[in-house]
PDB file of C-alpha atoms in Angstrom:
ATOM      1  CA  MET H 516       0.006  -0.079  -0.010  1.00 46.00           C
ATOM      2  CA  SER H 517       1.228   3.484  -0.856  1.00 60.00           C
ATOM      3  CA  SER H 518       2.657   5.455   1.967  1.00 83.00           C
ATOM      4  CA  ASN H 519       1.809   8.520  -0.037  1.00 94.00           C
ATOM      5  CA  ALA H 520      -1.948   7.661   0.478  1.00 92.00           C
ATOM      6  CA  ALA H 521      -1.504   7.824   4.304  1.00 91.00           C
ATOM      7  CA  GLN H 522       0.525  10.985   4.324  1.00 94.00           C
ATOM      8  CA  LEU H 523      -1.948  12.611   1.826  1.00 93.00           C
ATOM      9  CA  TYR H 524      -4.825  11.516   4.014  1.00 89.00           C
ATOM     10  CA  GLN H 525      -3.175  13.178   7.058  1.00 91.00           C
ATOM     11  CA  LEU H 526      -2.493  16.391   5.020  1.00 93.00           C
ATOM     12  CA  ILE H 527      -6.158  16.557   3.969  1.00 90.00           C
ATOM     13  CA  GLN H 528      -7.377  15.770   7.377  1.00 88.00           C
ATOM     14  CA  LYS H 529      -5.467  18.667   8.929  1.00 93.00           C
ATOM     15  CA  ASN H 530      -7.017  21.090   6.300  1.00 91.00           C
ATOM     16  CA  PRO H 531     -10.771  21.741   7.101  1.00 90.00           C
ATOM     17  CA  GLU H 532     -11.237  23.448   3.588  1.00 89.00           C
ATOM     18  CA  HIS H 533      -9.745  20.473   1.767  1.00 84.00           C
ATOM     19  CA  THR H 534     -11.923  18.184   3.890  1.00 86.00           C
ATOM     20  CA  GLN H 535     -15.126  20.265   3.213  1.00 87.00           C
ATOM     21  CA  GLU H 536     -14.346  20.603  -0.530  1.00 89.00           C
ATOM     22  CA  LEU H 537     -13.725  16.920  -1.010  1.00 87.00           C
ATOM     23  CA  PHE H 538     -16.948  16.018   1.015  1.00 83.00           C
ATOM     24  CA  ARG H 539     -19.210  18.297  -1.189  1.00 86.00           C
ATOM     25  CA  GLN H 540     -17.515  16.866  -4.286  1.00 86.00           C
ATOM     26  CA  ALA H 541     -18.096  13.359  -3.106  1.00 82.00           C
ATOM     27  CA  LEU H 542     -21.670  14.061  -2.471  1.00 81.00           C
ATOM     28  CA  GLN H 543     -22.027  15.137  -6.013  1.00 84.00           C
ATOM     29  CA  ASP H 544     -19.615  12.964  -7.773  1.00 85.00           C
ATOM     30  CA  PRO H 545     -17.640  10.305  -5.755  1.00 81.00           C
ATOM     31  CA  GLN H 546     -15.379   9.510  -8.742  1.00 84.00           C
ATOM     32  CA  GLY H 547     -14.640  13.299  -9.093  1.00 87.00           C
ATOM     33  CA  ALA H 548     -13.692  13.346  -5.451  1.00 86.00           C
ATOM     34  CA  LEU H 549     -11.116  10.462  -6.104  1.00 87.00           C
ATOM     35  CA  GLU H 550      -9.675  12.462  -8.992  1.00 90.00           C
ATOM     36  CA  MET H 551      -9.441  15.568  -6.801  1.00 92.00           C
ATOM     37  CA  ILE H 552      -7.607  13.589  -4.166  1.00 91.00           C
ATOM     38  CA  CYS H 553      -5.163  12.326  -6.864  1.00 93.00           C
ATOM     39  CA  GLU H 554      -4.611  15.817  -8.281  1.00 95.00           C
ATOM     40  CA  LEU H 555      -3.999  17.138  -4.878  1.00 94.00           C
ATOM     41  CA  GLY H 556      -1.603  14.451  -4.135  1.00 95.00           C
ATOM     42  CA  LYS H 557       0.284  15.256  -7.325  1.00 96.00           C
ATOM     43  CA  SER H 558       0.342  19.064  -6.553  1.00 96.00           C
ATOM     44  CA  VAL H 559       2.012  18.377  -3.197  1.00 96.00           C
ATOM     45  CA  GLY H 560       4.483  15.794  -4.251  1.00 96.00           C
ATOM     46  CA  LEU H 561       2.524  12.801  -2.849  1.00 96.00           C
ATOM     47  CA  PRO H 562       1.211  11.100  -6.042  1.00 96.00           C
ATOM     48  CA  VAL H 563      -1.483   8.407  -5.516  1.00 95.00           C
ATOM     49  CA  THR H 564      -3.743   6.359  -7.873  1.00 93.00           C
ATOM     50  CA  THR H 565      -7.425   6.127  -7.258  1.00 88.00           C
ATOM     51  CA  GLN H 566      -7.000   2.483  -6.403  1.00 88.00           C
ATOM     52  CA  GLU H 567      -4.463   3.355  -3.727  1.00 90.00           C
ATOM     53  CA  VAL H 568      -6.735   5.862  -2.169  1.00 87.00           C
ATOM     54  CA  LYS H 569      -9.569   3.339  -2.067  1.00 83.00           C
ATOM     55  CA  GLU H 570      -7.407   0.736  -0.545  1.00 85.00           C
ATOM     56  CA  TYR H 571      -6.128   3.128   2.132  1.00 86.00           C
ATOM     57  CA  VAL H 572      -9.538   4.411   3.092  1.00 81.00           C
ATOM     58  CA  ALA H 573     -10.963   0.902   3.213  1.00 79.00           C
ATOM     59  CA  SER H 574      -8.064  -0.078   5.513  1.00 85.00           C
ATOM     60  CA  LEU H 575      -8.840   2.664   8.078  1.00 81.00           C
ATOM     61  CA  ASP H 576     -10.375   1.735  11.445  1.00 80.00           C
ATOM     62  CA  ASP H 577     -11.802   5.188  12.186  1.00 76.00           C
ATOM     63  CA  GLU H 578     -15.400   5.794  12.972  1.00 75.00           C
ATOM     64  CA  GLU H 579     -15.398   9.435  11.673  1.00 72.00           C
ATOM     65  CA  THR H 580     -13.990   8.357   8.326  1.00 69.00           C
ATOM     66  CA  LYS H 581     -16.514   5.496   8.137  1.00 66.00           C
ATOM     67  CA  LYS H 582     -19.316   7.973   8.773  1.00 67.00           C
ATOM     68  CA  TRP H 583     -17.913  10.334   6.116  1.00 64.00           C
ATOM     69  CA  LEU H 584     -17.781   7.613   3.487  1.00 66.00           C
ATOM     70  CA  ILE H 585     -21.237   6.423   4.231  1.00 63.00           C
ATOM     71  CA  LYS H 586     -22.616  10.042   3.723  1.00 58.00           C
ATOM     72  CA  ALA H 587     -20.474  10.478   0.700  1.00 59.00           C
ATOM     73  CA  ARG H 588     -21.835   7.373  -0.811  1.00 59.00           C
ATOM     74  CA  GLY H 589     -25.425   8.680  -0.435  1.00 55.00           C
ATOM     75  CA  GLY H 590     -26.313   6.778   2.684  1.00 46.00           C
ATOM     76  CA  LEU H 591     -27.692   9.796   4.539  1.00 38.00           C
TER      77      LEU H 591
END
């Protein structure tokens, strides 16, 4: 698993603006949110693929992240 995905996740988590922007994007277009994450990673020198992001997020044992994912997938 890519360590870039873990570092990028931490970077996003520390920035409420990125978190909110990605959440809004995920509500409208989940694939677009993945693409935004990959673009962000590239721009900060932490390149990731959409598959790496999916695998990393699936590996997390974090209730807040799981709630976020359920909402982003339309499970409101």
